[in-house]
Amino acid sequence: MGIRFQDTMAGKVIDFEPLEPGLVRMYNCGPTVYTYAHIGNFRAFLLADLIRRLCEFRGLEVRQVMNITDVGHMTVDTDDAGEDKMEKAVRQEGKSAFDIARFYEAAFLADLDALGIQRAQVYPRASDHVAEMIELVAALLEKGIAYQAGDAILFDISKYPEYGRLSHKRLEDLQAGAGGRLTGEMLDQKRNPGDFRLWKVDPAHVLQWDSPWGRGYPGWHLECSVMARKYLGDTLDIHTGGEDNIFPHHESERAQIEPVTGKPFVRYWLHTRHLMAEGTKMSKSLGNFYTVHGLMEEGFDPIAIRYLLISTHYRAPANFTKEGLKGAWESVVRIRQFVRRMEEAAGGPGGASGSGAAPTSGTAAAPEAAAGGAPEGSIAPALSDFEQTFGEAVDDDLNMSKAFAAVFDFMREVNRLEPTGGEARRAAEAIRRADRILGLLAEEKAGEEDAAIDALVAERQAARKGRDFARSDQIRDELATRGIVLEDTPQGPRWYRK
RNA sequence: GGCGCCAUAGCCAAGUGGUAAGGCGACGGUCUGCAAAACCGUUAUUCACCGGUUCGAAUCCGGUUGGCGCCUCCA
């Protein structure tokens, strides 16, 4: 069948074919770096990651660009309406806009890594592309699509008949100012209520650049149009963002670039549904506003966040809870445990190529000759079932719930068969292949205290042999408090970090 | 005021006309010195509510309730 995505413009799931066979050009709306991104933001970035991983899983090369919005010009919602977010951050933190942007950009990249999100090739900063934005504005003015009004250059949406097609809005139906983000003066300047700013002359702004129209700052939508074109060309295959970006942001991106290139800007638009927390909208005042680093400080593993966020379909409203996060972690552990056990049963991780983590567990990997192994070929039916179901699920607009169900079904089947040797290796490799999309398995790093742990485990074995179970349980409990899980298997004790 | 989405077990969540996937949790069992892991079994006669269409509805239609998004610089 091949990959299918729900395209916002088409309003339905359609077959995905990149413009240039074998190469996917993808642009993702990235973070605004005036504060920490919250986990809802990362839902969108995880969608981008899943798309990237799926395309690569299917053998496509992906060129991926994600912007860093550091120009400001985002107003704060509700009470501070009208105040520029960067200005607010500057005022509150007493640092320069530049320092703040760089700080949160670094925090953002660290969060990406923590969540196992593969890095895009380029993270262009809006502030580095103001010259290109000015060029685009000049081109639009020249074509008569933009006009000057007071201290602003505005885009005239009446010159772009497609305006509204992406968001499926009829402009006549829109109520000017209903979003509460437009002031009366702004509306008065405009020929149409929907006209949006391309440049604002404001020499007092925290971030400002020279332009032919005066010192000021660029309109928000410009950066994506300009940077996408610069790094990926006139036509993108995929453009992603949160559902709130559909209108007006993405609608405007199309409007301002297509008349200049004369080509379709984006072939497939994908948007994530917003994430809720504890049953309602995330908000700082409700105390249900979560960040990756904040949850990590509470002791949660970021991969649990990844699991939780990707296991719900990206177009369905998802509800984040701490309880869900704990459950997500248990699921991750189950998958990791499976791979670890299979690789041990196989006599070590995937051969000389070293497909991944060497189990740190000390002691006795079972020799291949161990009794009770499933006969050669016995996992084959479960394996082909799994590859089939998993592949179909991810191809189908990233149906991750179904994909995970396939993973768990497969693991249960295989666990029942208790394979060893090559059979166990094939089972582990199947999950590792799936993990190229899931991104849940971790490289296990050998800890410095491994030798000490081995010594304690050996001491415990001795105690057990002498039927000193009090001492043996004491050692196990002690290890548990250090995050070490100890299991006694028929092949001897094994331990690992949880 | 306009446009749109969602509601499935204690929790998370698939399924969009053919008789309720999967995970977490809980309970019982096998295994174990005891555990852990793993496996087996139980945990929704029912899919927010009320009507309708149909041989058949969680799935389609109408209405109600609740939640969410956008309406022109919030993923």
Coordinates of C-alpha atoms (C1' of nucleotides) in Angstrom, one line a residue:
Chain A
M1 CA 0.0 0.0 0.0
G2 CA 2.7 2.5 0.8
I3 CA 2.7 5.4 3.2
R4 CA -0.5 7.4 3.6
F5 CA -1.0 10.7 5.5
Q6 CA -3.9 12.8 6.3
D7 CA -3.3 16.1 4.5
T8 CA -5.0 19.0 6.1
M9 CA -5.7 20.7 2.7
A10 CA -7.3 17.5 1.2
G11 CA -9.1 16.8 4.5
K12 CA -8.5 13.1 4.2
V13 CA -5.9 10.4 4.2
I14 CA -4.1 10.2 0.9
D15 CA -1.2 8.3 -0.6
F16 CA 2.2 9.9 0.0
E17 CA 4.6 10.3 -2.8
P18 CA 7.5 12.7 -2.6
L19 CA 7.9 15.1 -5.6
E20 CA 11.3 13.7 -6.2
P21 CA 11.3 9.9 -6.0
G22 CA 13.3 8.7 -3.0
L23 CA 13.8 12.2 -1.4
V24 CA 11.5 13.8 1.1
R25 CA 11.7 17.5 1.8
M26 CA 10.2 18.3 5.2
Y27 CA 9.8 21.5 7.1
N28 CA 8.6 21.6 10.7
C29 CA 7.3 24.6 12.6
G30 CA 9.6 24.7 15.5
P31 CA 9.7 26.4 18.9
T32 CA 9.6 30.0 19.9
V33 CA 12.5 30.3 22.2
Y34 CA 11.4 32.9 24.8
T35 CA 10.7 30.2 27.4
Y36 CA 10.8 26.4 27.8
A37 CA 8.8 24.4 25.3
H38 CA 6.1 22.3 27.1
I39 CA 5.2 18.7 26.4
G40 CA 2.3 19.8 24.1
N41 CA 4.9 21.5 21.9
F42 CA 6.8 18.3 21.8
R43 CA 3.8 16.4 20.6
A44 CA 4.2 18.3 17.4
F45 CA 8.0 17.7 17.2
L46 CA 7.4 14.0 17.9
L47 CA 5.1 13.9 14.9
A48 CA 7.9 15.3 12.8
D49 CA 10.2 12.7 14.3
L50 CA 7.8 9.8 13.5
I51 CA 7.4 11.0 9.9
R52 CA 11.1 11.2 9.5
R53 CA 11.7 7.8 11.0
L54 CA 8.8 6.2 9.0
C55 CA 10.2 7.7 5.7
E56 CA 13.7 6.4 6.5
F57 CA 12.2 3.0 7.6
R58 CA 10.7 2.8 4.1
G59 CA 14.0 3.7 2.5
L60 CA 13.4 7.3 1.7
E61 CA 16.0 10.0 2.3
V62 CA 14.7 12.9 4.3
R63 CA 15.9 16.5 4.3
Q64 CA 14.5 18.0 7.4
V65 CA 14.4 21.6 8.5
M66 CA 13.0 23.0 11.7
N67 CA 12.9 26.7 12.4
I68 CA 13.9 28.4 15.6
T69 CA 11.7 31.4 16.1
D70 CA 13.8 33.9 18.0
V71 CA 12.5 37.2 16.6
G72 CA 9.9 37.7 19.2
H73 CA 6.7 39.2 17.8
M74 CA 4.5 36.7 19.5
T75 CA 2.1 38.3 21.9
V76 CA 1.3 36.7 25.2
D77 CA -2.2 35.4 25.6
T78 CA -4.9 36.7 27.9
D79 CA -4.0 39.3 30.5
D80 CA -0.8 40.5 28.8
A81 CA -2.4 40.8 25.4
G82 CA -0.3 42.9 23.2
E83 CA 3.0 42.4 25.0
D84 CA 5.7 40.8 22.9
K85 CA 6.8 37.5 24.5
M86 CA 10.4 38.3 24.0
E87 CA 10.0 41.7 25.5
K88 CA 8.3 40.1 28.5
A89 CA 11.0 37.6 28.9
V90 CA 13.7 40.3 28.7
R91 CA 11.9 42.3 31.3
Q92 CA 11.3 39.4 33.6
E93 CA 14.7 37.8 33.3
G94 CA 16.8 40.9 33.0
K95 CA 18.8 39.4 30.2
S96 CA 19.2 40.4 26.6
A97 CA 16.8 39.0 24.0
F98 CA 19.8 37.4 22.4
D99 CA 20.8 35.6 25.6
I100 CA 17.3 34.4 26.3
A101 CA 16.8 33.0 22.8
R102 CA 20.1 31.2 22.9
F103 CA 19.4 29.8 26.4
Y104 CA 16.0 28.4 25.5
E105 CA 17.2 27.2 22.2
A106 CA 19.9 25.1 23.9
A107 CA 17.2 23.8 26.4
F108 CA 15.0 22.9 23.5
L109 CA 17.7 20.9 21.7
A110 CA 18.5 19.1 25.0
D111 CA 14.8 18.2 25.3
L112 CA 14.8 16.9 21.8
D113 CA 17.7 14.6 22.6
A114 CA 16.2 13.4 25.8
L115 CA 13.0 12.4 23.9
G116 CA 15.0 10.5 21.4
I117 CA 14.0 12.8 18.6
Q118 CA 16.4 12.6 15.7
R119 CA 18.0 16.0 14.9
A120 CA 17.0 17.7 11.7
Q121 CA 19.8 18.7 9.4
V122 CA 19.2 22.4 9.9
Y123 CA 17.7 24.5 12.6
P124 CA 17.7 27.9 11.0
R125 CA 17.1 30.9 13.3
A126 CA 14.6 33.5 12.1
S127 CA 16.9 36.3 13.2
D128 CA 19.6 35.1 10.8
H129 CA 17.2 35.4 7.8
V130 CA 15.8 38.8 8.1
A131 CA 17.5 39.9 4.9
E132 CA 15.7 37.2 3.0
M133 CA 12.5 38.2 4.6
I134 CA 13.0 41.8 3.5
E135 CA 13.6 40.6 0.0
L136 CA 10.3 38.7 0.0
V137 CA 8.4 41.7 1.3
A138 CA 9.9 43.9 -1.4
A139 CA 8.9 41.3 -4.0
L140 CA 5.4 41.3 -2.7
L141 CA 5.2 45.1 -2.7
E142 CA 6.5 45.1 -6.2
K143 CA 3.8 42.7 -7.4
G144 CA 1.1 44.9 -5.7
I145 CA 0.2 42.1 -3.3
A146 CA 1.4 44.0 -0.3
Y147 CA 0.8 47.6 0.6
Q148 CA 2.0 50.1 3.1
A149 CA -0.4 51.4 5.8
G150 CA 1.0 53.7 8.5
D151 CA 3.9 52.0 10.2
A152 CA 3.2 48.6 8.7
I153 CA 3.6 46.7 5.4
L154 CA 0.5 44.5 5.1
F155 CA -0.3 41.5 2.9
D156 CA -3.5 42.0 0.9
I157 CA -5.3 38.7 1.1
S158 CA -7.8 39.8 -1.6
K159 CA -4.9 39.3 -4.0
Y160 CA -4.6 35.6 -3.1
P161 CA -7.9 33.9 -3.9
E162 CA -6.7 30.6 -2.3
Y163 CA -6.6 32.2 1.1
G164 CA -8.7 30.0 3.4
R165 CA -8.4 26.9 1.4
L166 CA -5.9 25.2 3.7
S167 CA -8.0 25.8 6.8
H168 CA -11.3 25.3 5.1
K169 CA -12.5 28.7 6.1
R170 CA -14.7 31.0 4.2
L171 CA -13.4 34.5 4.8
E172 CA -17.0 35.9 4.9
D173 CA -17.7 33.6 7.8
L174 CA -14.9 34.9 9.9
Q175 CA -15.6 37.4 12.6
A176 CA -12.9 40.0 12.6
G177 CA -11.2 40.2 15.9
A178 CA -13.0 37.3 17.5
G179 CA -9.7 35.8 18.5
G180 CA -9.2 38.8 20.8
R181 CA -5.7 39.3 19.4
L182 CA -6.4 42.3 17.2
T183 CA -6.6 45.8 18.4
G184 CA -8.9 48.3 16.9
E185 CA -6.1 50.3 15.4
M186 CA -4.6 47.3 13.7
L187 CA -8.0 46.6 12.1
D188 CA -8.4 50.2 11.0
Q189 CA -5.1 50.1 9.1
K190 CA -6.2 47.0 7.1
R191 CA -7.9 46.9 3.7
N192 CA -9.3 43.5 4.7
P193 CA -9.5 42.3 8.3
G194 CA -7.5 39.3 7.3
D195 CA -4.5 41.2 6.0
F196 CA -1.5 40.4 8.0
R197 CA 1.7 42.2 8.8
L198 CA 4.9 41.7 6.7
W199 CA 6.9 44.4 8.4
K200 CA 6.3 46.6 11.4
V201 CA 8.3 49.8 11.8
D202 CA 9.1 50.1 15.5
P203 CA 12.4 51.5 16.4
A204 CA 11.6 50.9 20.1
H205 CA 11.2 47.2 19.8
V206 CA 13.7 44.8 21.6
L207 CA 14.7 43.3 18.3
Q208 CA 15.0 45.4 15.3
W209 CA 16.5 45.6 11.9
D210 CA 17.0 48.2 9.2
S211 CA 14.7 47.9 6.2
P212 CA 13.7 50.0 3.2
W213 CA 10.6 51.0 5.2
G214 CA 12.3 51.9 8.4
R215 CA 13.8 50.2 11.4
G216 CA 11.6 47.5 12.9
Y217 CA 10.8 43.8 12.8
P218 CA 9.4 41.3 10.3
G219 CA 6.0 39.6 10.3
W220 CA 5.8 36.2 11.9
H221 CA 4.7 34.2 8.9
L222 CA 7.7 35.3 6.8
E223 CA 10.3 33.2 8.5
C224 CA 8.9 29.9 7.5
S225 CA 8.2 30.8 3.9
V226 CA 11.7 32.2 3.5
M227 CA 13.7 29.5 5.4
A228 CA 11.7 26.6 3.9
R229 CA 12.5 27.9 0.4
K230 CA 16.1 28.6 1.2
Y231 CA 16.9 25.2 2.6
L232 CA 14.4 23.0 0.7
G233 CA 13.4 24.7 -2.5
D234 CA 10.2 26.2 -3.8
T235 CA 8.1 23.1 -3.1
L236 CA 8.1 21.1 0.1
D237 CA 6.8 17.6 0.4
I238 CA 5.7 17.9 4.0
H239 CA 5.0 20.7 6.4
T240 CA 4.0 20.1 9.9
G241 CA 2.8 22.1 12.9
G242 CA 0.2 22.2 15.6
E243 CA -3.4 22.6 14.7
D244 CA -3.3 26.2 15.9
N245 CA -0.9 26.9 13.1
I246 CA -3.3 26.1 10.4
F247 CA -4.9 29.4 10.5
P248 CA -3.5 32.0 10.1
H249 CA 0.1 31.0 10.1
H250 CA 0.3 28.3 7.5
E251 CA -2.4 29.9 5.4
S252 CA -0.3 33.0 5.3
E253 CA 2.9 31.2 4.6
R254 CA 1.3 29.9 1.4
A255 CA -0.1 33.2 0.5
Q256 CA 3.1 35.1 0.7
I257 CA 5.3 32.7 -1.1
E258 CA 3.3 31.1 -3.9
P259 CA 2.7 34.3 -5.8
V260 CA 6.5 34.8 -5.8
T261 CA 7.6 31.3 -6.8
G262 CA 4.6 30.5 -8.9
K263 CA 4.7 26.9 -7.5
P264 CA 2.8 25.0 -4.9
F265 CA 4.4 25.6 -1.6
V266 CA 3.6 22.4 0.2
R267 CA 2.3 19.0 -1.0
Y268 CA 1.2 17.5 2.3
W269 CA 0.2 19.5 5.4
L270 CA 0.2 17.5 8.7
H271 CA -1.1 19.0 11.9
T272 CA -1.1 17.6 15.4
R273 CA -4.1 17.9 17.7
H274 CA -3.4 19.7 21.0
L275 CA -2.4 17.9 24.1
M276 CA -4.4 18.3 27.2
A277 CA -3.3 17.5 30.7
E278 CA -5.5 16.0 33.4
G279 CA -8.5 16.4 31.3
T280 CA -8.3 20.0 30.4
K281 CA -6.2 22.5 28.6
M282 CA -2.7 22.9 29.9
S283 CA -2.2 26.1 31.7
K284 CA 0.3 27.5 34.2
S285 CA -2.5 28.7 36.5
L286 CA -4.1 25.3 36.7
G287 CA -0.8 23.7 37.6
N288 CA -1.0 21.2 34.8
F289 CA 1.6 22.7 32.6
Y290 CA 4.5 20.3 32.0
T291 CA 7.9 20.6 30.6
V292 CA 10.3 17.8 29.7
H293 CA 13.0 18.9 32.1
G294 CA 10.4 19.5 34.8
L295 CA 9.2 15.9 34.5
M296 CA 12.7 14.6 34.5
E297 CA 13.4 16.5 37.7
E298 CA 10.4 14.6 39.2
G299 CA 12.2 11.4 38.3
F300 CA 10.4 10.4 35.1
D301 CA 12.4 9.0 32.3
P302 CA 12.0 11.1 29.1
I303 CA 11.5 8.0 27.0
A304 CA 8.3 7.4 29.0
I305 CA 7.1 10.8 27.8
R306 CA 8.0 9.8 24.3
Y307 CA 6.1 6.6 24.6
L308 CA 3.0 8.3 26.1
L309 CA 2.9 11.0 23.4
I310 CA 3.5 8.8 20.4
S311 CA 1.1 6.0 21.5
T312 CA -1.9 8.2 20.9
H313 CA -2.7 9.1 17.3
Y314 CA -1.5 12.6 16.5
R315 CA -4.8 13.8 15.2
A316 CA -6.8 12.7 18.3
P317 CA -7.0 14.8 21.4
A318 CA -4.6 13.2 23.9
N319 CA -4.8 13.5 27.6
F320 CA -1.6 13.6 29.6
T321 CA -1.6 12.4 33.2
K322 CA 1.1 11.3 35.6
E323 CA -0.6 8.0 36.0
G324 CA -0.4 7.5 32.2
L325 CA 3.2 8.4 32.3
K326 CA 4.0 5.7 34.9
G327 CA 2.1 3.2 32.8
A328 CA 4.0 4.3 29.7
W329 CA 7.3 3.7 31.5
E330 CA 6.2 0.1 32.4
S331 CA 5.4 -0.5 28.8
V332 CA 8.9 0.8 27.7
V333 CA 10.5 -1.5 30.3
R334 CA 8.6 -4.5 29.0
I335 CA 9.9 -3.8 25.5
R336 CA 13.4 -3.2 26.6
Q337 CA 13.3 -6.3 28.8
F338 CA 12.2 -8.4 25.9
V339 CA 15.1 -7.3 23.7
R340 CA 17.5 -7.8 26.5
R341 CA 16.3 -11.2 27.3
M342 CA 16.3 -12.3 23.7
E343 CA 19.8 -11.1 23.1
E344 CA 21.0 -12.9 26.1
A345 CA 19.3 -16.0 25.0
A346 CA 20.9 -15.6 21.6
G347 CA 24.3 -15.5 23.3
G348 CA 24.9 -11.7 23.0
P349 CA 23.7 -8.7 21.1
G350 CA 23.3 -8.9 17.4
G351 CA 26.6 -10.3 16.4
A352 CA 29.8 -8.5 15.4
S353 CA 28.0 -5.6 13.9
G354 CA 26.9 -4.6 17.4
S355 CA 23.4 -3.6 16.6
G356 CA 23.0 -2.0 19.9
A357 CA 23.2 -2.2 23.6
A358 CA 25.3 -4.8 25.2
P359 CA 23.5 -5.9 28.3
T360 CA 25.4 -4.7 31.3
S361 CA 24.1 -7.6 33.3
G362 CA 27.0 -9.5 34.5
T363 CA 27.1 -13.3 34.8
A364 CA 26.1 -16.2 32.8
A365 CA 24.6 -15.6 29.4
A366 CA 22.9 -18.8 28.5
P367 CA 24.9 -21.0 26.2
E368 CA 23.1 -21.7 22.9
A369 CA 22.9 -25.3 23.9
A370 CA 20.6 -24.5 26.8
A371 CA 17.7 -26.9 27.0
G372 CA 14.2 -25.9 26.3
G373 CA 14.8 -23.6 23.3
A374 CA 12.2 -23.4 20.6
P375 CA 13.0 -25.3 17.5
E376 CA 14.5 -23.5 14.6
G377 CA 11.8 -21.7 12.6
S378 CA 9.2 -21.8 15.3
I379 CA 8.9 -18.0 15.6
A380 CA 8.6 -17.5 11.9
P381 CA 4.8 -17.3 11.7
A382 CA 4.7 -14.7 14.6
L383 CA 7.5 -12.8 13.0
S384 CA 6.0 -12.5 9.6
D385 CA 2.6 -11.6 11.2
F386 CA 4.3 -8.9 13.2
E387 CA 6.3 -7.3 10.3
Q388 CA 3.1 -7.3 8.2
T389 CA 0.8 -5.8 10.9
F390 CA 3.4 -3.3 12.2
G391 CA 4.3 -2.1 8.7
E392 CA 0.7 -1.6 7.7
A393 CA -0.1 0.3 10.9
V394 CA 2.7 2.8 10.6
D395 CA 2.1 3.3 6.9
D396 CA -1.5 4.1 7.7
D397 CA -1.1 7.7 8.7
L398 CA 1.1 6.6 11.7
N399 CA -1.4 4.4 13.5
M400 CA 0.9 3.9 16.4
S401 CA -1.6 2.3 18.8
K402 CA -2.0 -0.4 16.3
A403 CA 1.7 -0.7 15.7
F404 CA 2.3 -1.1 19.5
A405 CA -0.4 -3.7 19.7
A406 CA 1.5 -5.6 17.0
V407 CA 4.7 -5.3 19.1
F408 CA 3.1 -6.6 22.2
D409 CA 1.3 -9.4 20.4
F410 CA 4.6 -10.5 18.9
M411 CA 6.5 -10.3 22.2
R412 CA 3.9 -12.4 23.9
E413 CA 4.0 -15.1 21.2
V414 CA 7.8 -15.2 21.3
N415 CA 7.9 -15.3 25.1
R416 CA 5.7 -18.3 25.1
L417 CA 8.0 -20.1 22.8
E418 CA 11.1 -19.2 24.8
P419 CA 13.5 -19.3 21.9
T420 CA 17.3 -19.4 22.1
G421 CA 20.1 -19.0 19.6
G422 CA 19.2 -17.7 16.2
E423 CA 15.5 -17.7 16.9
A424 CA 16.0 -15.4 19.8
R425 CA 18.3 -13.2 17.8
R426 CA 15.8 -12.9 15.1
A427 CA 13.1 -11.9 17.6
A428 CA 15.3 -9.2 19.1
E429 CA 16.3 -7.9 15.7
A430 CA 12.6 -7.6 14.7
I431 CA 12.0 -5.3 17.6
R432 CA 15.1 -3.4 16.9
R433 CA 13.9 -2.8 13.4
A434 CA 10.6 -1.6 14.7
D435 CA 12.5 0.6 17.1
R436 CA 13.9 2.6 14.2
I437 CA 10.5 4.2 14.2
L438 CA 9.5 3.8 17.9
G439 CA 12.8 5.1 19.3
L440 CA 12.4 3.5 22.7
L441 CA 15.4 1.2 23.2
A442 CA 18.4 2.7 25.0
E443 CA 22.0 2.3 24.6
E444 CA 23.0 0.9 28.0
K445 CA 26.1 2.5 29.3
A446 CA 28.3 0.5 31.6
G447 CA 28.3 2.1 34.9
E448 CA 31.4 2.8 37.0
E449 CA 30.1 0.7 39.9
D450 CA 29.4 -2.4 37.8
A451 CA 32.3 -4.3 39.4
A452 CA 30.9 -3.4 42.9
I453 CA 27.5 -4.6 41.8
D454 CA 28.9 -7.8 40.5
A455 CA 30.6 -8.3 43.8
L456 CA 27.4 -7.8 45.7
V457 CA 25.6 -10.2 43.4
A458 CA 28.3 -12.8 44.0
E459 CA 28.0 -12.3 47.7
R460 CA 24.3 -12.8 47.5
Q461 CA 24.8 -16.0 45.6
A462 CA 27.0 -17.3 48.3
A463 CA 24.5 -16.3 50.9
R464 CA 21.8 -18.1 49.0
K465 CA 23.9 -21.2 48.7
G466 CA 24.3 -21.1 52.4
R467 CA 20.5 -20.6 52.7
D468 CA 21.1 -17.2 54.4
F469 CA 18.1 -15.7 52.8
A470 CA 17.9 -12.8 55.1
R471 CA 21.3 -11.6 53.9
S472 CA 20.5 -12.4 50.3
D473 CA 17.2 -10.4 50.4
Q474 CA 19.0 -7.6 52.1
I475 CA 21.4 -7.3 49.2
R476 CA 18.6 -7.4 46.7
D477 CA 16.8 -4.6 48.5
E478 CA 19.9 -2.6 48.7
L479 CA 20.5 -2.9 45.0
A480 CA 16.8 -2.0 44.3
T481 CA 17.2 1.3 46.1
R482 CA 20.0 2.0 43.6
G483 CA 17.8 1.3 40.7
I484 CA 19.2 -2.1 40.1
V485 CA 16.8 -5.0 39.5
L486 CA 18.1 -8.4 40.3
E487 CA 16.5 -11.5 38.8
D488 CA 17.3 -15.2 39.4
T489 CA 17.0 -17.2 36.3
P490 CA 17.6 -20.8 35.6
Q491 CA 21.0 -19.7 34.2
G492 CA 21.9 -17.8 37.3
P493 CA 21.3 -14.3 38.5
R494 CA 21.1 -11.3 36.1
W495 CA 20.8 -7.7 36.9
Y496 CA 20.1 -4.5 35.1
R497 CA 19.3 -0.9 35.6
K498 CA 15.7 0.2 35.5
Chain B
rG1 C1' -21.9 34.7 15.9
rG2 C1' -19.1 31.3 12.2
rC3 C1' -16.2 26.8 11.1
rG4 C1' -14.3 22.2 13.0
rC5 C1' -12.9 18.0 16.2
rC6 C1' -13.7 14.6 20.3
rA7 C1' -16.5 11.3 24.1
rU8 C1' -14.7 3.3 24.2
rA9 C1' -13.1 -0.6 31.1
rG10 C1' -9.9 2.1 37.3
rC11 C1' -6.2 4.7 33.8
rC12 C1' -4.0 5.2 28.6
rA13 C1' -6.0 3.7 23.9
rA14 C1' -7.2 0.9 18.7
rG15 C1' -11.5 -0.2 16.1
rU16 C1' -15.8 4.0 11.6
rG17 C1' -21.8 -1.2 9.3
rG18 C1' -21.1 -7.7 11.0
rU19 C1' -21.1 -8.6 16.7
rA20 C1' -15.3 -4.8 21.5
rA21 C1' -7.1 -4.8 19.6
rG22 C1' -3.2 -3.6 22.7
rG23 C1' -0.7 -1.4 27.2
rC24 C1' -0.7 0.0 32.4
rG25 C1' -3.1 -1.3 37.0
rA26 C1' -5.8 -5.0 39.9
rC27 C1' -7.1 -10.1 41.3
rG28 C1' -6.2 -15.6 40.9
rG29 C1' -2.6 -19.5 39.0
rU30 C1' 2.3 -21.7 37.1
rC31 C1' 7.5 -20.9 38.1
rU32 C1' 10.7 -19.2 42.6
rG33 C1' 13.8 -20.2 49.1
rC34 C1' 10.9 -15.6 48.7
rA35 C1' 10.8 -12.4 44.8
rA36 C1' 11.4 -10.5 39.9
rA37 C1' 10.8 -11.6 34.8
rA38 C1' 7.8 -14.6 31.7
rC39 C1' 3.4 -17.4 30.8
rC40 C1' -2.0 -18.8 31.7
rG41 C1' -6.8 -17.0 33.5
rU42 C1' -10.2 -13.0 35.3
rU43 C1' -11.2 -7.6 34.9
rA44 C1' -16.6 -3.3 28.9
rU45 C1' -23.4 -8.3 27.3
rU46 C1' -21.0 -3.0 26.1
rC47 C1' -18.8 1.9 23.4
rA48 C1' -21.5 10.0 27.1
rC49 C1' -27.1 10.3 26.8
rC50 C1' -31.9 10.2 23.9
rG51 C1' -34.2 9.0 19.4
rG52 C1' -33.9 7.2 14.2
rU53 C1' -32.1 4.2 9.7
rU54 C1' -30.7 -1.1 9.0
rC55 C1' -31.4 -8.2 9.1
rG56 C1' -27.4 -6.1 11.9
rA57 C1' -24.8 0.3 14.7
rA58 C1' -19.2 1.9 19.1
rU59 C1' -19.3 2.7 13.8
rC60 C1' -24.5 6.0 9.6
rC61 C1' -28.5 10.2 10.6
rG62 C1' -31.0 13.8 14.1
rG63 C1' -31.0 15.9 18.9
rU64 C1' -28.9 16.5 24.1
rU65 C1' -24.8 17.0 27.5
rG66 C1' -19.6 17.5 28.4
rG67 C1' -14.5 18.6 26.6
rC68 C1' -11.2 20.8 23.0
rG69 C1' -9.4 23.9 18.7
rC70 C1' -9.5 28.1 15.1
rC71 C1' -11.8 33.0 13.7
rU72 C1' -6.1 37.0 11.3
rC73 C1' 1.4 37.4 15.4
rC74 C1' -0.2 30.3 21.1
rA75 C1' 2.6 23.0 19.1

